[in-house]
C-alpha positions as YAML, in Angstrom:
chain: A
units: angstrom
residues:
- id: 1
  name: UNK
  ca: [129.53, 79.51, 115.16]
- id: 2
  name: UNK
  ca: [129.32, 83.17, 116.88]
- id: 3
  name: UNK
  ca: [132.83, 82.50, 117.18]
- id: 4
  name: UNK
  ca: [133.77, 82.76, 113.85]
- id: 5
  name: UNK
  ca: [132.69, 86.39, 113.93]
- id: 6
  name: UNK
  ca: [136.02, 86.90, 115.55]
- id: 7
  name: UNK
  ca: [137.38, 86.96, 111.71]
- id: 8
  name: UNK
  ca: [135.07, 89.81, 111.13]
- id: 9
  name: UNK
  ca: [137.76, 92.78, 111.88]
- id: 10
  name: UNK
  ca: [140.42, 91.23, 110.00]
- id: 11
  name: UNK
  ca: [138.16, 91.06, 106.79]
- id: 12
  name: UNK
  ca: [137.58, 94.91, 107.86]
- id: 13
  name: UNK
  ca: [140.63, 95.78, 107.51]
- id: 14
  name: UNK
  ca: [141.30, 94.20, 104.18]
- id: 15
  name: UNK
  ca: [138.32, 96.33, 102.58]
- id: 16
  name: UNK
  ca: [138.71, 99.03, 105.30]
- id: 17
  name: UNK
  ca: [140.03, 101.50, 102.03]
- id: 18
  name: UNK
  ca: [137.07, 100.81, 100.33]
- id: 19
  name: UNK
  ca: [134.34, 101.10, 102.57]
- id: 20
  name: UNK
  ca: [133.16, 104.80, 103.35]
- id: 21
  name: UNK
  ca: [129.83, 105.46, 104.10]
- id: 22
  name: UNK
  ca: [129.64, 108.83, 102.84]
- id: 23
  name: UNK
  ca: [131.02, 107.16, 99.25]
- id: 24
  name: UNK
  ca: [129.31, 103.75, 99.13]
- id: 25
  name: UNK
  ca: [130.02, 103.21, 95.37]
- id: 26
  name: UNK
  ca: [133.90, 103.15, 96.16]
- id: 27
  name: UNK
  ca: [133.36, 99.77, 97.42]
- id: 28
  name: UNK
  ca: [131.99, 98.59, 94.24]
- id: 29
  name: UNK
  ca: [134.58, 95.86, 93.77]
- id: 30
  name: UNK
  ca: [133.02, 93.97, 96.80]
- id: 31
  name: UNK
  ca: [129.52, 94.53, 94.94]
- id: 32
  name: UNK
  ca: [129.73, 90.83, 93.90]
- id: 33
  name: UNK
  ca: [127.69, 89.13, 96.70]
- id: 34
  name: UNK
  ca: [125.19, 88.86, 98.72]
- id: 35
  name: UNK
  ca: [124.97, 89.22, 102.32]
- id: 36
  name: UNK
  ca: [123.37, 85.52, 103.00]
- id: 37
  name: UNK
  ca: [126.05, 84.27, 100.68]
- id: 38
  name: UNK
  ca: [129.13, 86.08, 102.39]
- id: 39
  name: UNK
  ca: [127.86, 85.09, 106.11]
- id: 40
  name: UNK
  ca: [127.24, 81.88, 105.77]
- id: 41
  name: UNK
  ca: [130.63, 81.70, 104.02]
- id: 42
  name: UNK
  ca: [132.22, 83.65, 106.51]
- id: 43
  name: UNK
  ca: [130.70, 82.73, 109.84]
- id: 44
  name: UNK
  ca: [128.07, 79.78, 109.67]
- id: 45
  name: UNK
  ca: [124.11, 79.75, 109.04]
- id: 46
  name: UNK
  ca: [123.16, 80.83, 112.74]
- id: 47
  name: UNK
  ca: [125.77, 83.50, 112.96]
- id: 48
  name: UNK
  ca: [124.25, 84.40, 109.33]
- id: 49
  name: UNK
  ca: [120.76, 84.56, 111.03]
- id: 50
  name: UNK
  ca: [121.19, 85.86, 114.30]
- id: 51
  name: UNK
  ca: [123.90, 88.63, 113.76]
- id: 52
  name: UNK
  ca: [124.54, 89.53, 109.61]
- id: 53
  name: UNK
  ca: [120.84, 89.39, 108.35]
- id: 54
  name: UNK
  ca: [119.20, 91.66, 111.00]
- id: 55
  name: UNK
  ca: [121.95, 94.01, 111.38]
- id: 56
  name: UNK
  ca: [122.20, 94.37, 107.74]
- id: 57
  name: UNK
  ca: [117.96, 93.85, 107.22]
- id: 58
  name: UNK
  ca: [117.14, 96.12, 109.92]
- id: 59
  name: UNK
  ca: [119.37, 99.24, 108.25]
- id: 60
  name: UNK
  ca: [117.96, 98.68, 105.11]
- id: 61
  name: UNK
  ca: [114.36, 96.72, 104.95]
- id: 62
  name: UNK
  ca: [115.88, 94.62, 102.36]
- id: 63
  name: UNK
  ca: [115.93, 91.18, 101.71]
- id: 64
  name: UNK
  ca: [119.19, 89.77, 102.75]
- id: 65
  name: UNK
  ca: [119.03, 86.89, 100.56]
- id: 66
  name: UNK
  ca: [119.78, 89.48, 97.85]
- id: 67
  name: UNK
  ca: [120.90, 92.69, 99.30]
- id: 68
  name: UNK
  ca: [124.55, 93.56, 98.30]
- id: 69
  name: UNK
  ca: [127.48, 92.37, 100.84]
- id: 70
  name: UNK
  ca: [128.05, 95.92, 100.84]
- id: 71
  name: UNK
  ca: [125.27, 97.26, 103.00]
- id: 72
  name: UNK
  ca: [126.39, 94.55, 105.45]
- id: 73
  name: UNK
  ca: [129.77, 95.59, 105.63]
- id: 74
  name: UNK
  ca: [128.97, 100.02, 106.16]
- id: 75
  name: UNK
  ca: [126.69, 99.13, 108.39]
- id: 76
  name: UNK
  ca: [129.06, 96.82, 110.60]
- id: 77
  name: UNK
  ca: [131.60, 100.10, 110.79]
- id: 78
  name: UNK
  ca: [129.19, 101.97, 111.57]
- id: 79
  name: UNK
  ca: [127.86, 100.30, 114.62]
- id: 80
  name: UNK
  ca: [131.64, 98.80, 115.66]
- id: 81
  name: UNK
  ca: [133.40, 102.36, 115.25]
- id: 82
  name: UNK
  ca: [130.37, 104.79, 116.61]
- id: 83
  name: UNK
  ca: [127.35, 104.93, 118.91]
- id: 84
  name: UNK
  ca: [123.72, 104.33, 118.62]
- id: 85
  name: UNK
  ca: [121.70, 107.83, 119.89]
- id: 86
  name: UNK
  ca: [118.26, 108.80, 119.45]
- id: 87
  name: UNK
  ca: [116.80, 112.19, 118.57]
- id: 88
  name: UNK
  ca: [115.27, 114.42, 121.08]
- id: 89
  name: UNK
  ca: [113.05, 115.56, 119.14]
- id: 90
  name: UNK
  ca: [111.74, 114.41, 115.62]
- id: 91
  name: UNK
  ca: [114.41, 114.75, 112.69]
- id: 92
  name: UNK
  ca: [111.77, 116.07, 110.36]
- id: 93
  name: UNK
  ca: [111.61, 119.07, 112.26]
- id: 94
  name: UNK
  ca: [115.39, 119.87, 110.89]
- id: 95
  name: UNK
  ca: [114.62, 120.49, 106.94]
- id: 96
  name: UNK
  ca: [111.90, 123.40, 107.90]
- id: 97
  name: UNK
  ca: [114.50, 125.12, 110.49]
- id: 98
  name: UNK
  ca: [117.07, 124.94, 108.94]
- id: 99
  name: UNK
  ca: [114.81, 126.51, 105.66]
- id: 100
  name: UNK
  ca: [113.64, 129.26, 108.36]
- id: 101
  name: UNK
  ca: [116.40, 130.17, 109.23]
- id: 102
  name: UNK
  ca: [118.68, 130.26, 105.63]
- id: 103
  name: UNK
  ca: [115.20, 132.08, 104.33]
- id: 104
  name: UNK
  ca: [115.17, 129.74, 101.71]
- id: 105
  name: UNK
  ca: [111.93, 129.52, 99.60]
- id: 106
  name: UNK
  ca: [110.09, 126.36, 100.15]
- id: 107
  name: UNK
  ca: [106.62, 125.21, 98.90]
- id: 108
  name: UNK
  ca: [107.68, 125.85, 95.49]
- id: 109
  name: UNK
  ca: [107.13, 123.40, 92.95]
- id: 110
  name: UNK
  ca: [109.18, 122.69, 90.17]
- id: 111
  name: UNK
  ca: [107.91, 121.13, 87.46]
- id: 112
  name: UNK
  ca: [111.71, 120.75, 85.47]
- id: 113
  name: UNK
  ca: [114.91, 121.70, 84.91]
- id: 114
  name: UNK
  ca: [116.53, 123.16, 82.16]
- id: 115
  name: UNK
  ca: [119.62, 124.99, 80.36]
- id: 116
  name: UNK
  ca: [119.74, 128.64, 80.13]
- id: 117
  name: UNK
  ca: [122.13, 131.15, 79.25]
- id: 118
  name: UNK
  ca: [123.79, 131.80, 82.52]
- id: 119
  name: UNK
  ca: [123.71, 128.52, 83.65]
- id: 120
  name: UNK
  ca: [120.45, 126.54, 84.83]
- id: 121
  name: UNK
  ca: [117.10, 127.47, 84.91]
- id: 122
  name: UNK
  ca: [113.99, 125.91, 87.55]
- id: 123
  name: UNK
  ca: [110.74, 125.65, 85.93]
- id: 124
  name: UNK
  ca: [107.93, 126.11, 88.55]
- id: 125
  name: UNK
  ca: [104.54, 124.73, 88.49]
- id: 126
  name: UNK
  ca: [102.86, 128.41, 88.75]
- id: 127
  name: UNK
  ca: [104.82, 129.57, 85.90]
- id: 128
  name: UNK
  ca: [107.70, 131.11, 87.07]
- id: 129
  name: UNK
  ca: [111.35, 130.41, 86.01]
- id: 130
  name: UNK
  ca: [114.39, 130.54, 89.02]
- id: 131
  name: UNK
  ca: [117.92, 130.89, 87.45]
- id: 132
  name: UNK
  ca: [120.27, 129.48, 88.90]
- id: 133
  name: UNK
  ca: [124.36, 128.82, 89.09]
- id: 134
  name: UNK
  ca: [123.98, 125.37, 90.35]
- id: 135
  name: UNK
  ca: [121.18, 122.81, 91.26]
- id: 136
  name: UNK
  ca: [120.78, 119.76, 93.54]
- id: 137
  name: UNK
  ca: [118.09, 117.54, 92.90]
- id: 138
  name: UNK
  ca: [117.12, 115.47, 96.04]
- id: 139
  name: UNK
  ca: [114.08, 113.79, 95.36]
- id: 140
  name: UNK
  ca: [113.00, 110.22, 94.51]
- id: 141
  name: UNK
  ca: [115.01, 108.83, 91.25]
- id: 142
  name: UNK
  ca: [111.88, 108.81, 89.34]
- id: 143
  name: UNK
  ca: [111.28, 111.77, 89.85]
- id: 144
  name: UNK
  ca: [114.60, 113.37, 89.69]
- id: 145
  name: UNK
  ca: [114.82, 111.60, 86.03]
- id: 146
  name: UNK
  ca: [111.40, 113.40, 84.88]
- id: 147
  name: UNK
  ca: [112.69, 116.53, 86.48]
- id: 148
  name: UNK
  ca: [116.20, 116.83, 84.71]
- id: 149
  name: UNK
  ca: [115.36, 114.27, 81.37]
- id: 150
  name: UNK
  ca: [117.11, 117.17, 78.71]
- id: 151
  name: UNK
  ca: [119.94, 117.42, 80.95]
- id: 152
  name: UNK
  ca: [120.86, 113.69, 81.21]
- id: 153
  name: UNK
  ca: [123.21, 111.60, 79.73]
- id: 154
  name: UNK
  ca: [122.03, 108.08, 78.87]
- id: 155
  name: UNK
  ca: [123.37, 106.57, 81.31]
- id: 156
  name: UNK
  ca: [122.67, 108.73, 83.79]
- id: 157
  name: UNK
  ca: [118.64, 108.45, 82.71]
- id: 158
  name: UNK
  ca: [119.14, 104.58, 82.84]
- id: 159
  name: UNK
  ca: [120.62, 104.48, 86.83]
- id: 160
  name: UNK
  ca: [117.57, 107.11, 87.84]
- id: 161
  name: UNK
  ca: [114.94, 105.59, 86.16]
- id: 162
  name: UNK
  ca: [115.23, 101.86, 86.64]
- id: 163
  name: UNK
  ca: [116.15, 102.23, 90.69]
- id: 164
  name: UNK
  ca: [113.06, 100.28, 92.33]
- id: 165
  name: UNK
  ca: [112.17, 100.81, 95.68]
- id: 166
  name: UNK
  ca: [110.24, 98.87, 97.98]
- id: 167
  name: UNK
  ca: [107.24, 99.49, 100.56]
- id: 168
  name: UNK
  ca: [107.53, 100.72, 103.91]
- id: 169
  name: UNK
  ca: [104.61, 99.98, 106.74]
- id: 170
  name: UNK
  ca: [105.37, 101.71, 110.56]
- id: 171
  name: UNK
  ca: [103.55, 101.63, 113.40]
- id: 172
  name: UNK
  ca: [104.26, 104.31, 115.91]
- id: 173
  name: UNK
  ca: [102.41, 103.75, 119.22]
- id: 174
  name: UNK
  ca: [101.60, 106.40, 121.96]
- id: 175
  name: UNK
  ca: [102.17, 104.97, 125.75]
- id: 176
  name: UNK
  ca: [100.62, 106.14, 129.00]
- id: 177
  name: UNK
  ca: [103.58, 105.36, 130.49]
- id: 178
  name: UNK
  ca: [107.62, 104.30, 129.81]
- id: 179
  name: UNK
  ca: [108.20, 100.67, 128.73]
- id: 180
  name: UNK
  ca: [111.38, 101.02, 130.13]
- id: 181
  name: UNK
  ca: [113.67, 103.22, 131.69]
- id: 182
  name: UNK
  ca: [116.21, 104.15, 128.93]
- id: 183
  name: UNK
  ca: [115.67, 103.77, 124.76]
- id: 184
  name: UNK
  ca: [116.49, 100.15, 123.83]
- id: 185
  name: UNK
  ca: [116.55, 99.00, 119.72]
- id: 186
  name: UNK
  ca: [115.44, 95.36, 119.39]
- id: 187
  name: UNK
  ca: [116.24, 93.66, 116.10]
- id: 188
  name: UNK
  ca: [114.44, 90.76, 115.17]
- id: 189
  name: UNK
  ca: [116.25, 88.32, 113.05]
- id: 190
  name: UNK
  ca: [113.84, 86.90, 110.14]
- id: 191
  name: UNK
  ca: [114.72, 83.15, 111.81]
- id: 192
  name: UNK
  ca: [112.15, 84.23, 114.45]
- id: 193
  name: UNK
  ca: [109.22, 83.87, 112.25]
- id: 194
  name: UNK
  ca: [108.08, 87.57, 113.15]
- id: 195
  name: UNK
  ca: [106.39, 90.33, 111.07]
- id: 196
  name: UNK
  ca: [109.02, 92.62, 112.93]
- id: 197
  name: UNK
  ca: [111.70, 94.32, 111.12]
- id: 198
  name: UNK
  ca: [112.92, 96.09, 113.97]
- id: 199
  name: UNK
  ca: [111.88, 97.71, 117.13]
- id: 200
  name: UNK
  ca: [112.07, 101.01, 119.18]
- id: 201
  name: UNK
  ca: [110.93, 101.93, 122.76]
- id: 202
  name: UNK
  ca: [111.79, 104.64, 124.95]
- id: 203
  name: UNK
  ca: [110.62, 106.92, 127.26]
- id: 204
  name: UNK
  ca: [108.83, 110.32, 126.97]
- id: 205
  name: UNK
  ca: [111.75, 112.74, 127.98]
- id: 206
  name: UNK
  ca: [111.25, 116.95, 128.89]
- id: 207
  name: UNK
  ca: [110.97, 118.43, 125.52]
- id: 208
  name: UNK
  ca: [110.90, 115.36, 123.13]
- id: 209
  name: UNK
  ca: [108.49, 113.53, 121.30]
- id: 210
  name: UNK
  ca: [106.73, 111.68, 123.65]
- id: 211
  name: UNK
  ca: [105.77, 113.67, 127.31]
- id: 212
  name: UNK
  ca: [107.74, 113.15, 130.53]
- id: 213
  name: UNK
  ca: [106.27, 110.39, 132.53]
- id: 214
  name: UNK
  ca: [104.87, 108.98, 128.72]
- id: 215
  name: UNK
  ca: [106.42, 106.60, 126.32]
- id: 216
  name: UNK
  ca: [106.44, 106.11, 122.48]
- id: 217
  name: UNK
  ca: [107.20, 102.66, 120.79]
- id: 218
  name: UNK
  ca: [108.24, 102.45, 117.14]
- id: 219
  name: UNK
  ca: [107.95, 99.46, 115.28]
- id: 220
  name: UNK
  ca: [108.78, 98.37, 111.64]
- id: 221
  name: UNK
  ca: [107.87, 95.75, 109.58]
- id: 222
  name: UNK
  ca: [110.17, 93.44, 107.55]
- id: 223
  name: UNK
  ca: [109.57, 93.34, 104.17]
- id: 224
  name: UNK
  ca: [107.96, 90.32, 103.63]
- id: 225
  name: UNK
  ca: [105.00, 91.45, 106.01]
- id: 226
  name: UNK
  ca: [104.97, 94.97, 103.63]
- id: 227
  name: UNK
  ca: [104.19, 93.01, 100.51]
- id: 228
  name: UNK
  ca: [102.19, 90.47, 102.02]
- id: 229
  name: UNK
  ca: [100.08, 92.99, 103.63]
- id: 230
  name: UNK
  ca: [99.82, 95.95, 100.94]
- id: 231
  name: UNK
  ca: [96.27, 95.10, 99.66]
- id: 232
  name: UNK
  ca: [94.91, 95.19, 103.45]
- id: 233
  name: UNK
  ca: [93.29, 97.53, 105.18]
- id: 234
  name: UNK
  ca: [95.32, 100.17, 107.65]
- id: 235
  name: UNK
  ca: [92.99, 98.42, 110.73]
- id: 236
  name: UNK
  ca: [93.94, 95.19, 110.01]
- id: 237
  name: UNK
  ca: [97.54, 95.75, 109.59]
- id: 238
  name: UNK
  ca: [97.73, 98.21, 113.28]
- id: 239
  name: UNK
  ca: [96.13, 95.22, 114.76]
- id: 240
  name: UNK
  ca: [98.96, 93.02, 113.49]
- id: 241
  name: UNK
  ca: [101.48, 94.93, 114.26]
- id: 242
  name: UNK
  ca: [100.15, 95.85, 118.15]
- id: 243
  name: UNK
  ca: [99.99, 92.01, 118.41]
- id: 244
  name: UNK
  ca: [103.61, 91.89, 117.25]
- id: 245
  name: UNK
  ca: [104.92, 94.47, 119.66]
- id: 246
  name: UNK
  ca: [103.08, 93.08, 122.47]
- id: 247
  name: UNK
  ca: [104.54, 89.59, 121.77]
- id: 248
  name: UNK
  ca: [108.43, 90.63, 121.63]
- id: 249
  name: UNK
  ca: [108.01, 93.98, 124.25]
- id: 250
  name: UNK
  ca: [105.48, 92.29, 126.93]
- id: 251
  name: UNK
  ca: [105.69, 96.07, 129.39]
- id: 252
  name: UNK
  ca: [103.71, 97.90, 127.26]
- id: 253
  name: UNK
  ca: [100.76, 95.59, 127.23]
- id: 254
  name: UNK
  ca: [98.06, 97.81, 128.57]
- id: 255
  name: UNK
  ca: [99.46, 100.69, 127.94]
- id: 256
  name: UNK
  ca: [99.13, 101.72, 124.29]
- id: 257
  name: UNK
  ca: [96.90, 104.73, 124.16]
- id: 258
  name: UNK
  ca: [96.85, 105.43, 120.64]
- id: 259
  name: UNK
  ca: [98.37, 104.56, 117.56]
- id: 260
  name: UNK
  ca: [99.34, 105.52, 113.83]
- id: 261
  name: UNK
  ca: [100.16, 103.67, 111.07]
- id: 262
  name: UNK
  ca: [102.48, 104.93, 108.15]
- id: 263
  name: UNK
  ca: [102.63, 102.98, 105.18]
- id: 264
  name: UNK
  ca: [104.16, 103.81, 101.19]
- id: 265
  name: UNK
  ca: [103.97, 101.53, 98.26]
- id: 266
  name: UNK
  ca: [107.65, 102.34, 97.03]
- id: 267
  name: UNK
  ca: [109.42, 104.40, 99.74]
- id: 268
  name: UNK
  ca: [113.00, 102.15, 100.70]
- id: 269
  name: UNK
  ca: [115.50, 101.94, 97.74]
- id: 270
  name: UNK
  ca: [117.01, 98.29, 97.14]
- id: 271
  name: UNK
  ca: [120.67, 98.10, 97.66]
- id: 272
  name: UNK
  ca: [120.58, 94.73, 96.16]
- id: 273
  name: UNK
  ca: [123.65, 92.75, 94.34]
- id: 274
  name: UNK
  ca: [124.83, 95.39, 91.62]
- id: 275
  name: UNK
  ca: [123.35, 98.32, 93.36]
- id: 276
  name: UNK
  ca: [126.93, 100.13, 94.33]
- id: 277
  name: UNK
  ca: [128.20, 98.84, 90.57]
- id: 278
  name: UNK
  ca: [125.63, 100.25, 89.02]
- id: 279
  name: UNK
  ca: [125.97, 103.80, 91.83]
- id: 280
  name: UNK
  ca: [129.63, 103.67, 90.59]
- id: 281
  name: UNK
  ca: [128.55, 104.19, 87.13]
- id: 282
  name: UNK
  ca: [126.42, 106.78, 87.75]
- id: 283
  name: UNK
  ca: [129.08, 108.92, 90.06]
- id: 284
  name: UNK
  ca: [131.45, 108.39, 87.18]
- id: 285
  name: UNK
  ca: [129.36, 109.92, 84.61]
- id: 286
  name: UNK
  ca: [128.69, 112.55, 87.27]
- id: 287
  name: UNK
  ca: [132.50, 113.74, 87.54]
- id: 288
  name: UNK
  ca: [132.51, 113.67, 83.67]
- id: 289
  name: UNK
  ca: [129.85, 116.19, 83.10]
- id: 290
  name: UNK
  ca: [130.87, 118.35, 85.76]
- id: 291
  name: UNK
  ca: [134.52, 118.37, 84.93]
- id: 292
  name: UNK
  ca: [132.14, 119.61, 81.08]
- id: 293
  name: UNK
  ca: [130.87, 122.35, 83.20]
- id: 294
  name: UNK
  ca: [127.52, 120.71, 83.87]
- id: 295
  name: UNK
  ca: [126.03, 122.59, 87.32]
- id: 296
  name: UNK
  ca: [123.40, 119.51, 88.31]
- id: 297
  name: UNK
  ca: [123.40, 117.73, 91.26]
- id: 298
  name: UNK
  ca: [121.91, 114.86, 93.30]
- id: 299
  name: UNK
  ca: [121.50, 113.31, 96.51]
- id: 300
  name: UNK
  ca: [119.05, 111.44, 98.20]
- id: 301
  name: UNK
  ca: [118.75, 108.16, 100.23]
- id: 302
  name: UNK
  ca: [119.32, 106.36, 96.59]
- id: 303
  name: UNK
  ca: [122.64, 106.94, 96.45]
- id: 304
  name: UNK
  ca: [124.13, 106.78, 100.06]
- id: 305
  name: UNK
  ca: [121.75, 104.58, 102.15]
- id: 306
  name: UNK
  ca: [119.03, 105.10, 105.00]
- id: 307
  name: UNK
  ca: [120.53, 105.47, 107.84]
- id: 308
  name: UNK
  ca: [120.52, 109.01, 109.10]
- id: 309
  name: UNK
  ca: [124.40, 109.70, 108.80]
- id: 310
  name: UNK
  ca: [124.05, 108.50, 105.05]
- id: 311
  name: UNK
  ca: [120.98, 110.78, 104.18]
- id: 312
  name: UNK
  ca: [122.54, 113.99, 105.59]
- id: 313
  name: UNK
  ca: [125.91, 113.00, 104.53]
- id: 314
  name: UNK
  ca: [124.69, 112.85, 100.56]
- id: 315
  name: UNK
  ca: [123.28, 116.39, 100.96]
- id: 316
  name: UNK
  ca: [126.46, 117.32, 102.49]
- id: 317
  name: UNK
  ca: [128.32, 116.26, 99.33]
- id: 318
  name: UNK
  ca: [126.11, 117.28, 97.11]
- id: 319
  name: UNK
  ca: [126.43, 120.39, 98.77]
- id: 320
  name: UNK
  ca: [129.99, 120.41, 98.68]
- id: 321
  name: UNK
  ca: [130.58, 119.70, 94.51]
- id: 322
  name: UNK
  ca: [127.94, 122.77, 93.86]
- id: 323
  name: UNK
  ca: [130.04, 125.22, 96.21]
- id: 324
  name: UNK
  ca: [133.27, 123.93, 95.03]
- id: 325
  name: UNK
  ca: [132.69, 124.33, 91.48]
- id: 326
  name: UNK
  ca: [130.62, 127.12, 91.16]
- id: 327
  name: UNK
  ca: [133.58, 128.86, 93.09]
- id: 328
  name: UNK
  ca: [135.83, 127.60, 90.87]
- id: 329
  name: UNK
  ca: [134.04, 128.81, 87.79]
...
């Protein structure tokens, strides 16, 4: 059946114009399945197990029996047309540089936003009020509903406020010494009957997040272990999840010095069948209020996806409306 994958780049290139991952809603016409449905349609049950599930799975933590077709098909360009690369050192460290060095104020909270004469006005939790010209919100939908509720069309309120997300559980273990010589990505498909989402181990590197001569695995759980597992204790579940990456990476038996386990109730937004309808929508109400003159803005992983790229590139447009209208105004 892995054959049959060799149809894969022709069906590319018949959505090719509508798949962009920096736009995901323009591919809302293809919104209309799921990928288990599409796969086995396309290329067979084990080709649907082995290949389309766990690519598609592993990018988003879904459930591929109902995510959207879509996340499937961005994730496929992304991994046919570019190159898999891990970060020297942790991405988290990027938001507080980059906030250093713009001297941007940070550990601010607001507590709304609001009209104002000039334009828009932050409400802060210690009382103060920022003007501004423009604002991007880029926080959880939930949240960015609360935040912006007198600002919102119906519509808009509807999209943020009913966008569910699921849990997220991580293990990141510390190694005495490399598993291997170079960073290798395991994903497991769901066929295996593991508690393994996906995999990462590499070695400690000069300057990087695990020492020189070191190692660092990073291992996530699928989803159904995440739900199954959310009234346990954080022991229980490390000791699961050791067990796991001991069965599918043997080398670092023996070598795990310590561990940490990261875990969030609602943390991974669903990109489920009518996800990138329903993100069409939203952008479309979007362009209407701003062509009104409405200065509000969002991004977040919500509305692109999780991978990196997608996170960074909804800032990026975000970024890009705000500067382009407000120097327009």
């Amino acid at each position: 059946e892995g054959l049959r994958t060799l149809r894969l780049p022709r069906l590319l290139r018949r959505y090719a114009a509508l798949l962009d991952r920096d736009a995901p809603e323009r591919a809302a016409r293809l919104d209309d399945r799921t990928v288990s449905d599409f796969a086995r349609l396309y290329f067979g049950r084990s080709a649907y197990e082995r290949f389309a599930a766990p690519l598609a799975t592993s990018a988003t933590c879904g459930d591929a029996e109902q995510l959207s077709r879509v996340a499937f098909l961005l994730e496929w360009i992304a991994e046919d047309a570019g190159r898999l690369g891990v970060a020297r050192r942790g991405l988290s460290e990027l938001p507080a540089i980059a906030a250093q060095r713009l001297g941007a104020r940070t550990r601010t909270r607001a507590t709304g936003v609001a009209s104002a004469e000039a334009g828009l006005a932050v409400e802060c939790g210690d009382g103060r009020r920022i003007d501004a010209d423009a604002v991007v919100v880029a926080t959880a939908p939930g949240e960015a509903a609360r935040l912006c509720a007198p600002l919102l069309e119906p519509a808009e309120r509807d999209f943020l406020s009913t966008r569910r997300a699921l849990p997220e559980t991580v293990l990141v273990a510390a190694l005495h010494r490399p598993a291997t010589g170079a960073p290798h990505y395991v994903r497991v498909p769901a066929a295996e009957g593991e508690i393994v989402e996906a995999l990462l181990v590499e070695p400690g590197i000069a300057d990087g997040r695990a020492p020189l001569g070191c190692g660092i695995a990073t291992v996530v759980a699928n989803q159904a272990f995440s739900e199954a597992s959310a009234g346990a204790s954080d022991e229980v579940v490390e000791k699961e999840l050791v067990s796991a990456l001991e069965r599918i990476y043997p080398t670092v038996v023996g070598t795990i010095d310590f561990t940490l386990v990261y875990r969030r109730a609602a943390s991974l937004p669903r990109f489920e069948v009518g996800a990138y309808r329903a993100l069409d929508r939203f952008r479309r109400v979007q362009a209407d209020r701003r062509a009104a003159g409405r200065r509000l803005y969002f991004a977040g992983d919500h509305l692109s996806g999780l991978s990196a790229d997608q996170v960074v590139g909804s800032g990026l447009r975000a970024a890009d409306d705000a500067a382009n209208d407000v120097a327009a105004a």
